[in-house]
Coordinates of N, CA and C in Angstrom, one line a residue:
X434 N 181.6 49.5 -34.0 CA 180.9 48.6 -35.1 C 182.0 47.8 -35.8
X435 N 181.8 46.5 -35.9 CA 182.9 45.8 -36.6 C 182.6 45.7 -38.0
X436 N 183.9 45.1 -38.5 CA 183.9 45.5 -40.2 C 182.5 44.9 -40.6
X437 N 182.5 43.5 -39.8 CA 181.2 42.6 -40.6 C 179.9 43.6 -41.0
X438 N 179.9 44.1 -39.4 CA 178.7 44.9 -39.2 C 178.3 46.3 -40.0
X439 N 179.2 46.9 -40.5 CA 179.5 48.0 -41.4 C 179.6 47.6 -42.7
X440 N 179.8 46.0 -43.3 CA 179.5 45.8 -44.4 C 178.0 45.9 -44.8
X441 N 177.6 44.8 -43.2 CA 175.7 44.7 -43.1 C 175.4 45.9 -43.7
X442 N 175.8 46.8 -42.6 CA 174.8 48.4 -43.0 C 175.0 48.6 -44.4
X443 N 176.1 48.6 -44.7 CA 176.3 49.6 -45.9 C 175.7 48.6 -47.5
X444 N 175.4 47.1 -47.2 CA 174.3 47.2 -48.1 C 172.5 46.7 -48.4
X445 N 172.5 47.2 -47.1 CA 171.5 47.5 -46.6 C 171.1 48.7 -46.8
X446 N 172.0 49.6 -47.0 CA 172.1 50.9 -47.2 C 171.5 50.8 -49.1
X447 N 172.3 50.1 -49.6 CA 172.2 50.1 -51.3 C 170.8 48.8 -51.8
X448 N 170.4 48.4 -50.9 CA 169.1 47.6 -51.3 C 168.0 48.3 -50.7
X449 N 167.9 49.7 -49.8 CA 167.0 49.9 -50.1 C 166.6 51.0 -50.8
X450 N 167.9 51.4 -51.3 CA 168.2 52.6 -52.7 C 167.8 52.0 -53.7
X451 N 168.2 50.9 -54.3 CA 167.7 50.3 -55.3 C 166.5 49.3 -55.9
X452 N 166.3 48.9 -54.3 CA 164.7 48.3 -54.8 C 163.1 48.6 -54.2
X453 N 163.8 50.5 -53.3 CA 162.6 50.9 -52.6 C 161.7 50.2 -51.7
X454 N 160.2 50.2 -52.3 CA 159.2 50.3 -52.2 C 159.2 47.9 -52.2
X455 N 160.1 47.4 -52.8 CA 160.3 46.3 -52.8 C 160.9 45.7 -52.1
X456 N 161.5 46.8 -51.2 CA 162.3 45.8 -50.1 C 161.9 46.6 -48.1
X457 N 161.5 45.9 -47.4 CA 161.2 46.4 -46.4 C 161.7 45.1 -45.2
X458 N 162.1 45.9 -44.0 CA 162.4 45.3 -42.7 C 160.9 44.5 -42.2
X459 N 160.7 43.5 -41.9 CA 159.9 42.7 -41.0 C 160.3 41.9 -39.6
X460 N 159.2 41.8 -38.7 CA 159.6 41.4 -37.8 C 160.0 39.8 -37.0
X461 N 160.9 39.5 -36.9 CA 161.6 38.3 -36.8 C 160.9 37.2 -36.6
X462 N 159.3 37.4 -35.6 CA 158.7 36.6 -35.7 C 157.8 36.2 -36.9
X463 N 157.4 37.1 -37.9 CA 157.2 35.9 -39.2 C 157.8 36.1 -40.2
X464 N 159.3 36.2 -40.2 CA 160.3 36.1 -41.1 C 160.4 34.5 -41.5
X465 N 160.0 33.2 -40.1 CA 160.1 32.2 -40.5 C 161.7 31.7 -40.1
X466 N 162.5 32.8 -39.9 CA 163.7 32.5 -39.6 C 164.0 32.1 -37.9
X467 N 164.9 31.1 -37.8 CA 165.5 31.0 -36.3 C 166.7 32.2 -36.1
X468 N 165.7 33.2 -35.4 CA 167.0 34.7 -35.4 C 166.3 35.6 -34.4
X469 N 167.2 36.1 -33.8 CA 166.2 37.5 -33.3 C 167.3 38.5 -34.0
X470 N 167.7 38.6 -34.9 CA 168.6 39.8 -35.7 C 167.3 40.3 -36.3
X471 N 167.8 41.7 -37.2 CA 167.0 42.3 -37.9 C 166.6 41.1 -39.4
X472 N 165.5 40.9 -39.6 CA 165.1 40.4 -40.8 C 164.4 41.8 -41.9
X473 N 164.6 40.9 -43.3 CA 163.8 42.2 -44.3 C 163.5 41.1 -45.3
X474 N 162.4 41.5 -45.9 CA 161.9 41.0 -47.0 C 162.1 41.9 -48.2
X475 N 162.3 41.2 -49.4 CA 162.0 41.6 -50.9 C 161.3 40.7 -51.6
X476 N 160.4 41.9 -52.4 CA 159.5 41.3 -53.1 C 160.4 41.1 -54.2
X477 N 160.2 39.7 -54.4 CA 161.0 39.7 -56.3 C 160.3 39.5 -57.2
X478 N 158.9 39.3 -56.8 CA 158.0 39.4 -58.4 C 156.5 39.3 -57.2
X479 N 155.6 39.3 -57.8 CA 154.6 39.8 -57.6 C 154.3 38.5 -56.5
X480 N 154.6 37.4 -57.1 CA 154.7 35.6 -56.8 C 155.2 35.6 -55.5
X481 N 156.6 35.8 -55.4 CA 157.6 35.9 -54.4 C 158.1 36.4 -53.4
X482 N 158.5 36.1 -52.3 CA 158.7 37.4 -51.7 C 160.4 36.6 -51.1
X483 N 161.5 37.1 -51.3 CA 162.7 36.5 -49.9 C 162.7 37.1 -49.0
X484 N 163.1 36.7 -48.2 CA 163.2 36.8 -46.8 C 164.9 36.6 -46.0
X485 N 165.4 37.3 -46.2 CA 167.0 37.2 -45.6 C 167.1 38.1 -44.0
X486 N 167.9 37.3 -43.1 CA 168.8 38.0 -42.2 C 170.3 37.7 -42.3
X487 N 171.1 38.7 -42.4 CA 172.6 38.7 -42.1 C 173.4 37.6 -40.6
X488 N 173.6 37.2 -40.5 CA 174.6 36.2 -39.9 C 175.8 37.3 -39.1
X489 N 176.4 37.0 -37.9 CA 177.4 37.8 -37.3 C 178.4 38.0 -38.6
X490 N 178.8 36.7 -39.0 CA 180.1 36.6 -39.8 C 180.1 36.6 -41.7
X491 N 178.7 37.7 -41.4 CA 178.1 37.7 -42.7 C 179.4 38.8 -43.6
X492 N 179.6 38.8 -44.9 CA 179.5 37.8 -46.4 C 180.2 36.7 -46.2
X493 N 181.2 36.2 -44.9 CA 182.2 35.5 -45.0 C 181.2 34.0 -45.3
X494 N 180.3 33.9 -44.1 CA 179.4 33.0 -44.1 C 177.8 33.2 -44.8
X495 N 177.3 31.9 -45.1 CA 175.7 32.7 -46.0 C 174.9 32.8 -45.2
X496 N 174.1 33.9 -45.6 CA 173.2 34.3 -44.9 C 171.2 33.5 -44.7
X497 N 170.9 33.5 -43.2 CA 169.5 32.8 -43.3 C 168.5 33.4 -44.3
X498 N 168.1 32.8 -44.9 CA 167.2 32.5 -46.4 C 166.3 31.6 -46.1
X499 N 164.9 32.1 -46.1 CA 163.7 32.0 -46.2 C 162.8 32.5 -47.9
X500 N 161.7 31.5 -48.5 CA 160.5 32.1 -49.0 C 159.6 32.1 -48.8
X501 N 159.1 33.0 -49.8 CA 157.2 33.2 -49.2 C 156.4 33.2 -50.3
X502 N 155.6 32.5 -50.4 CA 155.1 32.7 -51.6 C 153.3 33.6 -51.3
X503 N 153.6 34.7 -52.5 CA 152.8 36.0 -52.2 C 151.5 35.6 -52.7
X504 N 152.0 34.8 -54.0 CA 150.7 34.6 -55.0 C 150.4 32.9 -55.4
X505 N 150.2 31.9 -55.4 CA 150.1 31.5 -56.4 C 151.3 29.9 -56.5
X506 N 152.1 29.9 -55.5 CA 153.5 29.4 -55.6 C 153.1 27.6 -54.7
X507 N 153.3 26.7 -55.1 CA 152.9 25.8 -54.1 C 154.6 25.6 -53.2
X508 N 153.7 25.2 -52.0 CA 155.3 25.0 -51.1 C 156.1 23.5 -51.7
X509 N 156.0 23.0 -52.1 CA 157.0 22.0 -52.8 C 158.0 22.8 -53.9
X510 N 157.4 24.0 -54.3 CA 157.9 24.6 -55.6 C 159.0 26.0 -54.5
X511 N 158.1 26.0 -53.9 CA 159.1 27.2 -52.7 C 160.4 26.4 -52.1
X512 N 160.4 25.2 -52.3 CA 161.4 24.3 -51.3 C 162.1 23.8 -52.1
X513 N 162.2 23.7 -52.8 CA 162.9 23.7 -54.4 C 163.8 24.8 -54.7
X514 N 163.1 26.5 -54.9 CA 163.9 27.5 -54.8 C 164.6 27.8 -53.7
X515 N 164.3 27.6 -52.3 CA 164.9 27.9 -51.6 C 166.2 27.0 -51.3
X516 N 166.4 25.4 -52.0 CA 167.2 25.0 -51.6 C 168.5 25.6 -52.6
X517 N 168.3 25.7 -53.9 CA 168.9 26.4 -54.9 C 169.9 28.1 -54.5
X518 N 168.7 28.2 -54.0 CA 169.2 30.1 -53.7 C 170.4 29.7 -52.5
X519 N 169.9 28.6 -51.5 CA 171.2 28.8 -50.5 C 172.1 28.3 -50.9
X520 N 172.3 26.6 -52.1 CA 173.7 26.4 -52.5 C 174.2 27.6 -53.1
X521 N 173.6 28.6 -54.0 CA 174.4 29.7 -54.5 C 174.8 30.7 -53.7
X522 N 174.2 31.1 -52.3 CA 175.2 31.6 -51.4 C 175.9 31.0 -50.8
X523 N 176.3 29.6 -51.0 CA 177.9 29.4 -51.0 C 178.6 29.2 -51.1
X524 N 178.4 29.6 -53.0 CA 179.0 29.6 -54.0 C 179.2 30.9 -53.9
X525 N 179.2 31.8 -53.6 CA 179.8 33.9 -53.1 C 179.6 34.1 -52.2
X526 N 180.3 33.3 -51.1 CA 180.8 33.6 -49.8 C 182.1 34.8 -50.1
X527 N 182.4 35.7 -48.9 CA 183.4 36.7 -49.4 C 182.6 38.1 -49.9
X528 N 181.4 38.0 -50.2 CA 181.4 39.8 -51.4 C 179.4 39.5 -50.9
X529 N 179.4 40.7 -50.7 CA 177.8 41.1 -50.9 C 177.1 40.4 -51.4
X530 N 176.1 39.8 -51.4 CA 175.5 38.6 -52.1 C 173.6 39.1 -52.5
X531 N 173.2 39.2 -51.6 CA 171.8 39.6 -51.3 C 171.0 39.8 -53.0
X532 N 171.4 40.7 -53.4 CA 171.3 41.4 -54.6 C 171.1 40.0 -55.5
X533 N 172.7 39.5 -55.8 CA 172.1 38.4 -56.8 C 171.4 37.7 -56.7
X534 N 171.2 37.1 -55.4 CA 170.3 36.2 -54.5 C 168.7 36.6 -55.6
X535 N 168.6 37.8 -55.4 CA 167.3 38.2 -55.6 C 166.9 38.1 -57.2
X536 N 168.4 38.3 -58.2 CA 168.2 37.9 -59.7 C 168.0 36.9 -60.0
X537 N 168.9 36.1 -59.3 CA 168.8 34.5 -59.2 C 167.3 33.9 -59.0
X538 N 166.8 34.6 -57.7 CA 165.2 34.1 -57.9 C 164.4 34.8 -58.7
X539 N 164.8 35.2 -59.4 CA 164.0 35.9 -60.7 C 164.2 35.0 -61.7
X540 N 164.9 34.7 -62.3 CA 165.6 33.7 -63.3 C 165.0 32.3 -62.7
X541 N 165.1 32.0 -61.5 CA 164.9 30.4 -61.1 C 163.3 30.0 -61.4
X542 N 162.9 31.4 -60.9 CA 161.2 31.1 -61.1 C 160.4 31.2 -62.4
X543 N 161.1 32.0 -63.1 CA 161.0 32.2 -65.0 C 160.8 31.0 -65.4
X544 N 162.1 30.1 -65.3 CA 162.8 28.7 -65.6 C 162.0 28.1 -65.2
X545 N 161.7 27.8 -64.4 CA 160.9 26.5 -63.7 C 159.1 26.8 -63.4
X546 N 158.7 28.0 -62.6 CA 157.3 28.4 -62.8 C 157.3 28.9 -63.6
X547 N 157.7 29.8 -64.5 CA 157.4 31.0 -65.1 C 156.0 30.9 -66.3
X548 N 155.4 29.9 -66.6 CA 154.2 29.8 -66.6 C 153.0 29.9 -66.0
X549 N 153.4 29.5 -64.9 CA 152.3 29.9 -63.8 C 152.2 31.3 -63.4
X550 N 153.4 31.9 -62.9 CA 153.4 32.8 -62.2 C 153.3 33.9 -63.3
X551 N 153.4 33.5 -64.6 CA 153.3 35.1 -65.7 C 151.8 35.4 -65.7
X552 N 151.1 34.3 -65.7 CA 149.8 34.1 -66.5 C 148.9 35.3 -65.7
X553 N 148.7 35.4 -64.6 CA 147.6 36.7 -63.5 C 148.8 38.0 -64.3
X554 N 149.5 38.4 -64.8 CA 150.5 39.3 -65.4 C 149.9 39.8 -66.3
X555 N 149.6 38.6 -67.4 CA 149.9 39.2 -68.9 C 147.8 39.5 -69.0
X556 N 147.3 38.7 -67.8 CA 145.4 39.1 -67.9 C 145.9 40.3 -67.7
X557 N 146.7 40.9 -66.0 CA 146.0 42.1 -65.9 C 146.8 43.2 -66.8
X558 N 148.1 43.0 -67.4 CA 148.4 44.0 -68.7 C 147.1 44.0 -69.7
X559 N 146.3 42.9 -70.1 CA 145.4 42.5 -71.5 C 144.2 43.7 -71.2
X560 N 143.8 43.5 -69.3 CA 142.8 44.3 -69.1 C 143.2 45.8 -68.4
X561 N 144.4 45.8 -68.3 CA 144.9 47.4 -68.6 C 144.4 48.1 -70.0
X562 N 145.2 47.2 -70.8 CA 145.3 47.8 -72.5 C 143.6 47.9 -72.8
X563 N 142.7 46.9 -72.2 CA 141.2 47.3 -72.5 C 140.4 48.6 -71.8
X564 N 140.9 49.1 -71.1 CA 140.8 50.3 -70.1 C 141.1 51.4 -70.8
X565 N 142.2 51.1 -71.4 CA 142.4 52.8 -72.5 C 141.8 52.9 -73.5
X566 N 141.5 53.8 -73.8 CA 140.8 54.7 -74.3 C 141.5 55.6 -75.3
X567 N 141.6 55.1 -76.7 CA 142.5 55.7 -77.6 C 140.9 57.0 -78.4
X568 N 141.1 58.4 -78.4 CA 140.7 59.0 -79.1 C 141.0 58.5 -80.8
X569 N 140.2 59.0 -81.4 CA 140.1 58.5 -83.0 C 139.8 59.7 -84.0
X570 N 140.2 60.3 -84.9 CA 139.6 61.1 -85.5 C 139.8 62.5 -84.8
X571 N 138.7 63.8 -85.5 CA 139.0 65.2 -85.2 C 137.5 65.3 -84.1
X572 N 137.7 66.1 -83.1 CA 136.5 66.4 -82.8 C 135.6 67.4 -83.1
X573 N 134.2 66.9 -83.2 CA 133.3 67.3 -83.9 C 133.2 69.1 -83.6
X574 N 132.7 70.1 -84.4 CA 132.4 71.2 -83.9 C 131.5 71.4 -84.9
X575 N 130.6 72.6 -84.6 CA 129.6 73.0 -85.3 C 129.9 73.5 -86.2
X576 N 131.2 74.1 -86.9 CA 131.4 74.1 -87.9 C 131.7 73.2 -89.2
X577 N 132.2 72.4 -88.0 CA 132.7 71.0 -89.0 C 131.6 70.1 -89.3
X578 N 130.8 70.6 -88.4 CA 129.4 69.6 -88.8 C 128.2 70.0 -89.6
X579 N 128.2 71.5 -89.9 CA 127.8 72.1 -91.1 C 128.4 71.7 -92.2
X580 N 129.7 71.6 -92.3 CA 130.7 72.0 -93.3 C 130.0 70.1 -94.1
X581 N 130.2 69.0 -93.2 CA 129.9 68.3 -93.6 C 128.4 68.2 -94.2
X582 N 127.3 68.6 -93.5 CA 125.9 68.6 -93.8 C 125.8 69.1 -95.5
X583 N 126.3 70.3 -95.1 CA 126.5 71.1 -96.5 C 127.0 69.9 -97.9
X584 N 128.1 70.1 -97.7 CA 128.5 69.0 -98.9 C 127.6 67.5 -99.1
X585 N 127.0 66.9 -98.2 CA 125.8 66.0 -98.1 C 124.8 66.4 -99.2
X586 N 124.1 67.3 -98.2 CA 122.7 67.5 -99.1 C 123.0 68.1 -100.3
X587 N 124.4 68.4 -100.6 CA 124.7 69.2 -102.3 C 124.9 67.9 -103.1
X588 N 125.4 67.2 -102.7 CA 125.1 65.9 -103.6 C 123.7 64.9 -103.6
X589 N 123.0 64.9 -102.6 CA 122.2 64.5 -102.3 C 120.9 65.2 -103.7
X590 N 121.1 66.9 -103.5 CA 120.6 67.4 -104.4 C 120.9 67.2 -105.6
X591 N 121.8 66.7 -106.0 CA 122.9 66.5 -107.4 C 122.4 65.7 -108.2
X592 N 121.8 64.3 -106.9 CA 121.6 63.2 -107.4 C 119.9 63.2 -107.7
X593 N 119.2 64.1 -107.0 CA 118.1 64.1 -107.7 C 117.4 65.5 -108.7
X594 N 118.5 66.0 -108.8 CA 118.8 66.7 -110.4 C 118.8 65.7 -111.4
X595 N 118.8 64.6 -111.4 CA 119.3 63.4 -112.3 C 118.2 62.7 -112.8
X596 N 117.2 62.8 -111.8 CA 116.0 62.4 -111.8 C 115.0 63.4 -112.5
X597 N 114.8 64.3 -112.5 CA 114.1 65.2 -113.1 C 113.7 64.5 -114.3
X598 N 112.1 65.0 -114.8 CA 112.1 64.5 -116.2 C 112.5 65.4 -117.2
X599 N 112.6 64.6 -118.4 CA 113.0 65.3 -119.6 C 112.6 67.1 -120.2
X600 N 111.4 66.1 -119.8 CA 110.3 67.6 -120.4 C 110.9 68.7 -119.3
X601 N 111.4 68.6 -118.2 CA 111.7 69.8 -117.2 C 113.4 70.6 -118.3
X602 N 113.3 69.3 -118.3 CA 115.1 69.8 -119.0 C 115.2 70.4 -120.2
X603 N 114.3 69.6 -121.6 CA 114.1 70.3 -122.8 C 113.1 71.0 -123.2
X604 N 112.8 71.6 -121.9 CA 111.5 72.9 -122.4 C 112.2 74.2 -123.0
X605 N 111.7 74.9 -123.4 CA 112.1 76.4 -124.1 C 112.6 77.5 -122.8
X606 N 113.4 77.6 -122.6 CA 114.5 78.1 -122.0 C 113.9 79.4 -121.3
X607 N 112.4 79.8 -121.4 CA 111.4 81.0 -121.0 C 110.7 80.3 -119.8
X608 N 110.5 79.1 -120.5 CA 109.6 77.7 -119.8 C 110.2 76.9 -118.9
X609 N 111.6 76.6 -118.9 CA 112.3 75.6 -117.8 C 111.8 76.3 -116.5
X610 N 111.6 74.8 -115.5 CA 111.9 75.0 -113.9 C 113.3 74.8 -113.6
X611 N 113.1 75.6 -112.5 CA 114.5 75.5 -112.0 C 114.4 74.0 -110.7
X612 N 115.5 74.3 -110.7 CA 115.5 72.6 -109.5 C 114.8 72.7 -108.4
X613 N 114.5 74.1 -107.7 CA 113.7 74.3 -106.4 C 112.3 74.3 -107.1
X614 N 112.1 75.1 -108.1 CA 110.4 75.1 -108.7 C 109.8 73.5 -108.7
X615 N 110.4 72.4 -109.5 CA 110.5 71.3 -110.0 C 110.0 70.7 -109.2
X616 N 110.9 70.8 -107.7 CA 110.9 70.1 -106.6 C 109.7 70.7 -106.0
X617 N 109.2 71.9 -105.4 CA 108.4 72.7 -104.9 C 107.1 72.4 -105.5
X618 N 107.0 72.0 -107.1 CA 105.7 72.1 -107.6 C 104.9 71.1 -107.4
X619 N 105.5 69.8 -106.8 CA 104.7 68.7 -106.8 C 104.8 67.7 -108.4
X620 N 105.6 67.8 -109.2 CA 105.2 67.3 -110.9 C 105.9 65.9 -110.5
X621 N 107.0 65.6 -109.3 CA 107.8 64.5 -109.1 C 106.9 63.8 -108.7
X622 N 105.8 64.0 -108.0 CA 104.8 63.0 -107.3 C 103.9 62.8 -108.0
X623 N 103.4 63.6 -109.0 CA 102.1 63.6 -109.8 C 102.8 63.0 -111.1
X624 N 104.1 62.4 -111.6 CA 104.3 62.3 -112.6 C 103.9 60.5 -113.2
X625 N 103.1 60.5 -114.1 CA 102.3 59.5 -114.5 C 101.4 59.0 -113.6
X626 N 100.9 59.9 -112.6 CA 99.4 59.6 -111.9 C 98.4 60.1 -112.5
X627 N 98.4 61.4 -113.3 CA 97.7 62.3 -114.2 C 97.7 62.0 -115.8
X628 N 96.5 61.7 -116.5 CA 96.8 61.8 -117.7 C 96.0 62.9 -118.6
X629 N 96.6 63.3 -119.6 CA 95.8 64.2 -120.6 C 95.0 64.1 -121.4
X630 N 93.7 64.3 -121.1 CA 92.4 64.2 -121.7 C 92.3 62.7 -122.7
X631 N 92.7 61.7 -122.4 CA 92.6 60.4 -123.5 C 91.8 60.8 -124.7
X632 N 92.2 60.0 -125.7 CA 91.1 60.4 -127.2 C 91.3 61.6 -127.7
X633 N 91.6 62.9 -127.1 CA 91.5 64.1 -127.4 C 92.5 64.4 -128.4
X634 N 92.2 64.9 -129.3 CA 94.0 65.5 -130.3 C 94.3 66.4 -129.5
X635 N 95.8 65.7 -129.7 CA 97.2 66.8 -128.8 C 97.6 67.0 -130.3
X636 N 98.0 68.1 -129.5 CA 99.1 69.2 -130.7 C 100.4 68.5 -130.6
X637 N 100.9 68.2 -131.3 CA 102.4 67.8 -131.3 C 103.2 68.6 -130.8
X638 N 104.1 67.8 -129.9 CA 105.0 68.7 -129.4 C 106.0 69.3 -130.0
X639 N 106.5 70.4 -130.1 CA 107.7 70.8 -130.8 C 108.6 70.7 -129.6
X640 N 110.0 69.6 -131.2 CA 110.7 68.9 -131.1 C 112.0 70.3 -130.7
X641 N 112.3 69.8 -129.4 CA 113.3 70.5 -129.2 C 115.0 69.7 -129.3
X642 N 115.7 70.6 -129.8 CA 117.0 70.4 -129.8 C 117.5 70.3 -128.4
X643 N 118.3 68.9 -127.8 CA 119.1 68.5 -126.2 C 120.3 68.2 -126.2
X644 N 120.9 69.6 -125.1 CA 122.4 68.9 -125.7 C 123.3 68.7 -124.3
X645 N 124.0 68.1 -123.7 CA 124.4 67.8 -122.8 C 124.6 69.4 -121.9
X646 N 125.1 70.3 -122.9 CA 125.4 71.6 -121.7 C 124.5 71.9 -120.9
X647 N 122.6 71.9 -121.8 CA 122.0 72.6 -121.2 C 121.5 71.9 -119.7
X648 N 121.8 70.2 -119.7 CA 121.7 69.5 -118.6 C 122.6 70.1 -117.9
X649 N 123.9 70.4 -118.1 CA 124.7 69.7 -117.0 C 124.4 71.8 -116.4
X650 N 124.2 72.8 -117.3 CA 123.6 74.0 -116.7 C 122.7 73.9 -115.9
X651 N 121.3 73.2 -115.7 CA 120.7 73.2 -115.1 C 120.8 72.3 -113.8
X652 N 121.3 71.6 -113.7 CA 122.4 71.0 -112.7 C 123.3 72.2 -111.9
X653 N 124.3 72.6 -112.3 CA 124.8 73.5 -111.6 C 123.9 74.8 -110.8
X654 N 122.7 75.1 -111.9 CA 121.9 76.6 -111.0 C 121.6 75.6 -110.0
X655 N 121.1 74.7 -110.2 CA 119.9 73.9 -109.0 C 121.3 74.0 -107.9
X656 N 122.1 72.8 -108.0 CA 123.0 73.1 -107.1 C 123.1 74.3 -106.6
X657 N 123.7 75.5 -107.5 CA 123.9 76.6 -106.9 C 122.8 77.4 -106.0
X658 N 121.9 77.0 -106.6 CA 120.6 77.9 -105.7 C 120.3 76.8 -104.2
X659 N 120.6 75.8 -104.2 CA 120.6 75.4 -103.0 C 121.4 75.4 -102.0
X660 N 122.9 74.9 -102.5 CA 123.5 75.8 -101.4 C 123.5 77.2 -101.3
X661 N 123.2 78.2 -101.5 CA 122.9 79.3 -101.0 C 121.4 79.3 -99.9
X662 N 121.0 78.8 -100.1 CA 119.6 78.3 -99.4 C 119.9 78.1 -98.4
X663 N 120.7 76.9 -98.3 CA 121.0 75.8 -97.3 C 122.0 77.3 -96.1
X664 N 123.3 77.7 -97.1 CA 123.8 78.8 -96.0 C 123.3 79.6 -95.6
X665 N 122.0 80.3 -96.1 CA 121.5 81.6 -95.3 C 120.5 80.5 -94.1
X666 N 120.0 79.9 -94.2 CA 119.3 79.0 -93.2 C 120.5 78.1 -92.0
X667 N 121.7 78.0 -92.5 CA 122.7 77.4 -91.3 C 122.9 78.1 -90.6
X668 N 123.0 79.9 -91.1 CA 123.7 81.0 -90.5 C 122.4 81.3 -89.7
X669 N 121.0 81.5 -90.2 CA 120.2 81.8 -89.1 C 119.9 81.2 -88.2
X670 N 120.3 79.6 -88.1 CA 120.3 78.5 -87.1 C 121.4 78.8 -86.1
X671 N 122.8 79.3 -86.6 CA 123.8 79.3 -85.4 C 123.2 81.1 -84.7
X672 N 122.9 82.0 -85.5 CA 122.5 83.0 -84.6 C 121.2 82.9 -83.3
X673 N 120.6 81.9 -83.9 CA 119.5 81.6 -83.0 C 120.1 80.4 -82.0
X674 N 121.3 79.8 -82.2 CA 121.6 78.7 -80.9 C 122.7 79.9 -80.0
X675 N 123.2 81.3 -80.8 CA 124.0 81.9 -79.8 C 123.2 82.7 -79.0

């Protein structure tokens, strides 16, 4: 093997260590090149593809260079790069070349297409990033979803503790409903549908003394008596779904 030929191999050896799956051997007849030597292609962008074979008296002389356009590339715009990429092989005649060849057409097509050729790029990153699926939040469990229910209907009840009439609140403390009686007895739906005998003498009512505690106490039992309600009925619901 002569030196030339041992240079061939050996970076042939290191382009296909470093660009894999992007750089593969094809066969001479649609390389496009005048050669029966070994041809290979690299992909340089999704757009592009080169196409090099080595020369007998290769790095000394530049090597045949061919492109292809993969995606997208019109041939006026391929004949353009391709005349560019061969004056720069040789301008590094002497030293392994291939490699920058391949930067170079990365850079050349940025510069001059790089409009064109990003644009199918940055859709299919846009409709990548629409494909994922970011979780949000805690996931739901039947505890957590009691735990919320609970606190719900305790204010829910809070707020129609507020509503109660007066007379529920400043009766004689023998005589108060509690928040479930109140609610239970029907007086919220019958209140000013019913009236008391018109014309008739009413006994005056005795004037009771009202003072914020005894509201905000009967608030609290009601509350209190409901959530207890509400837990012995959650707890009989999860033993009957186990």
């Amino acid at each position: 093997m002569t030196d030339y030929a041992q240079e061939q191999e050996m970076e042939l050896e290191a382009l296909e260590a470093i660009l894999m799956d992007d750089f593969k051997e094809i066969h001479s007849g649609e390389s496009g090149l005048n050669t029966s030597n070994r041809c290979f292609q690299i992909i340089v962008t999704p757009q592009l593809g080169l196409i090099f074979s080595h020369t007998e008296k290769y790095p000394d002389e530049p090597p045949l260079l061919n492109v292809r356009s993969l995606r997208g590339i019109h041939t006026e715009d391929l004949r353009i790069l391709k005349e560019k990429l061969q004056q720069e092989a040789s301008e590094n005649l002497g030293m392994a070349m291939i490699y920058t060849l391949v930067t170079s057409a990365k850079e050349l097509l940025s510069e001059q297409f790089g409009q064109d050729s990003n644009t199918e790029n940055v859709e299919a990153e846009e409709a990548e990033k629409e494909d994922i699926v970011v979780p949000h939040g805690e996931p739901v469990t039947v505890e957590t979803f009691l735990a919320w229910r609970e606190k719900f209907e305790a204010e829910l009840a809070l707020e129609r503790a507020k509503l109660m009439p007066e007379s529920a609140l400043t009766a004689p403390k023998d005589k108060k409903l509690t928040g479930r009686q109140w609610f239970e007895s029907g007086k919220a739906a019958a209140k000013g549908a019913a009236t008391v005998n018109e014309g008739s003498d009413e006994e005056d009512e005795e004037d009771i003394d009202f003072d914020d505690d005894d509201f905000e106490d009967d608030e609290e039992d009601m509350l209190e008596h409901y959530l207890a309600e509400k837990s012995d009925s959650s707890s009989h619901s999860l033993r009957r779904a186990n």
